[in-house]
Coordinates of C-alpha atoms in Angstrom, one line a residue:
X5 CA -2.0 -10.7 -8.3
X6 CA -0.1 -10.6 -11.6
X7 CA 3.0 -11.5 -9.7
X8 CA 2.9 -8.5 -7.4
X9 CA 2.4 -9.2 -3.7
X10 CA 1.0 -6.7 -1.2
X11 CA 1.6 -6.8 2.5
X12 CA -0.6 -4.5 4.6
X13 CA -0.1 -4.0 8.3
X14 CA -2.0 -1.6 10.5
X15 CA -1.9 -0.2 14.0
X16 CA -3.8 2.4 16.1
X17 CA -1.9 5.6 16.7
X18 CA -2.4 8.7 18.8
X19 CA -3.1 11.9 17.0
X20 CA -4.1 14.7 19.3
X21 CA -5.3 16.8 16.4
X22 CA -8.2 14.5 15.6
X23 CA -11.4 13.8 17.5
X24 CA -11.7 10.3 16.1
X25 CA -9.4 7.2 16.1
X26 CA -6.3 7.4 13.9
X27 CA -4.9 4.3 12.3
X28 CA -1.5 4.0 10.6
X29 CA -1.0 1.5 7.8
X30 CA 2.2 0.3 6.1
X31 CA 2.1 -1.1 2.6
X32 CA 4.9 -3.2 1.1
X33 CA 4.8 -4.1 -2.6
X34 CA 7.0 -6.6 -4.2
X35 CA 7.3 -7.7 -7.9
X36 CA 7.6 -11.5 -7.5
X37 CA 7.9 -12.3 -11.2
X38 CA 10.4 -14.9 -12.2
X39 CA 10.8 -13.1 -15.5
X40 CA 13.9 -10.9 -15.0
X41 CA 12.7 -8.5 -17.7
X42 CA 9.2 -7.8 -16.2
X43 CA 9.2 -4.3 -14.8
X44 CA 6.0 -2.9 -13.4
X45 CA 5.1 0.7 -12.4
X46 CA 2.7 1.6 -9.7
X47 CA 0.2 4.0 -11.2
X48 CA -2.3 4.5 -8.5
X49 CA -4.2 3.3 -5.4
X50 CA -7.7 3.1 -4.0
X51 CA -8.7 2.8 -0.3
X52 CA -12.0 2.6 1.5
X53 CA -12.0 3.0 5.3
X54 CA -15.2 1.9 7.2
X55 CA -16.2 2.3 10.8
X56 CA -17.5 -0.6 13.0
X57 CA -21.0 -0.2 11.5
X58 CA -19.7 -0.7 8.0
X59 CA -20.2 2.9 7.0
X60 CA -17.6 4.3 4.7
X61 CA -15.9 7.3 6.4
X62 CA -12.8 7.9 4.5
X63 CA -11.0 6.9 1.3
X64 CA -8.7 7.5 -1.5
X65 CA -10.5 7.9 -4.9
X66 CA -10.1 5.2 -7.5
X67 CA -7.2 5.3 -8.8
X68 CA -5.6 8.4 -7.3
X69 CA -2.2 8.9 -8.9
X70 CA 0.8 7.2 -7.4
X71 CA 1.4 6.9 -3.6
X72 CA 2.9 9.6 -1.4
X73 CA 3.8 11.5 -4.6
X74 CA 5.7 8.6 -6.2
X75 CA 5.1 6.2 -9.1
X76 CA 7.8 3.6 -8.4
X77 CA 9.0 1.0 -10.8
X78 CA 9.3 -2.5 -9.3
X79 CA 12.0 -4.8 -10.7
X80 CA 11.6 -8.6 -10.5
X81 CA 12.4 -10.2 -7.1
X82 CA 14.9 -12.5 -8.8
X83 CA 17.4 -9.6 -9.5
X84 CA 18.3 -9.5 -5.8
X85 CA 20.7 -6.7 -6.1
X86 CA 18.4 -3.7 -6.5
X87 CA 17.9 -1.6 -3.4
X88 CA 14.4 -1.2 -1.9
X89 CA 12.6 2.0 -2.5
X90 CA 11.0 3.5 0.5
X91 CA 8.7 6.4 1.4
X92 CA 9.0 5.6 5.1
X93 CA 10.3 8.0 7.7
X94 CA 13.1 6.0 9.3
X95 CA 12.8 8.0 12.5
X96 CA 9.3 6.7 13.2
X97 CA 8.9 3.6 11.0
X98 CA 11.9 1.4 10.4
X99 CA 12.2 0.2 6.8
X100 CA 12.1 -3.5 6.0
X101 CA 15.1 -5.5 4.7
X102 CA 15.6 -5.4 1.0
X103 CA 13.9 -8.3 -0.9
X104 CA 14.6 -7.8 -4.6
X105 CA 13.0 -4.5 -5.6
X106 CA 10.4 -3.6 -3.0
X107 CA 8.5 -0.4 -2.4
X108 CA 7.0 0.5 0.9
X109 CA 5.1 3.5 2.3
X110 CA 3.3 4.5 5.5
X111 CA 0.2 6.6 5.7
X112 CA -2.9 6.9 7.9
X113 CA -6.6 7.6 8.2
X114 CA -9.1 8.5 10.9
X115 CA -12.5 6.8 11.6
X116 CA -15.0 7.7 14.3
X117 CA -15.2 4.3 16.0
X118 CA -12.7 2.2 18.0
X119 CA -12.7 -0.4 15.3
X120 CA -13.4 -0.7 11.6
X121 CA -11.8 -1.9 8.4
X122 CA -9.9 -0.9 5.3
X123 CA -9.7 -2.4 1.8
X124 CA -8.5 -1.3 -1.6
X125 CA -6.5 -1.9 -4.7
X126 CA -3.4 -0.8 -6.6
X127 CA -3.2 -0.1 -10.3
X128 CA 0.0 -1.2 -12.1
X129 CA 1.4 -1.1 -15.6
X130 CA 3.7 -3.6 -17.1
X131 CA 6.4 -1.5 -18.8
X132 CA 7.2 -3.9 -21.6
X133 CA 3.6 -4.4 -22.9
X134 CA 1.8 -1.4 -21.5
X135 CA -0.8 -3.8 -20.0
X136 CA -2.5 -2.3 -16.9
X137 CA -3.7 -4.5 -14.1
X138 CA -5.2 -4.2 -10.6
X139 CA -4.0 -5.9 -7.5
X140 CA -6.7 -6.2 -4.8
X141 CA -6.1 -5.6 -1.1
X142 CA -8.5 -7.7 1.0
X143 CA -10.4 -6.2 3.9
X144 CA -8.2 -5.7 6.9
X145 CA -9.5 -5.0 10.5
X146 CA -8.6 -1.8 12.3
X147 CA -8.7 -2.0 16.1
X148 CA -7.8 0.7 18.6
X149 CA -6.2 -0.3 21.8
X150 CA -7.9 1.7 24.6

């Protein structure tokens, strides 16, 4: 994980404009480095959405630039005083409490079945060294509540 933690939560959502099943996902990223000088920038992401038969139905190309139009810099968790960065609409998705320098965003995708899965990865760059690294997001179940 290179000191970056990823928290992924999902839920089914109603979207009357789609014929399939729409799922909303929230991603929280935190730089948990103990090195107070280690800044990392999120460069891109990759997502694969599969239906209940395991067929890929949607995705985000590897590594599409940024997330929701942003390339946030994450400061180490041990600084404690930096505000969280967020691309969450507070009217519909309340933001999480600040934990060091965290970034979170909410997005969604549609699949044709009542259940499925999503998995992916994020590409980061350590600002001091220029080293690039990937942080994998393990497969997570998507389940509609009908």
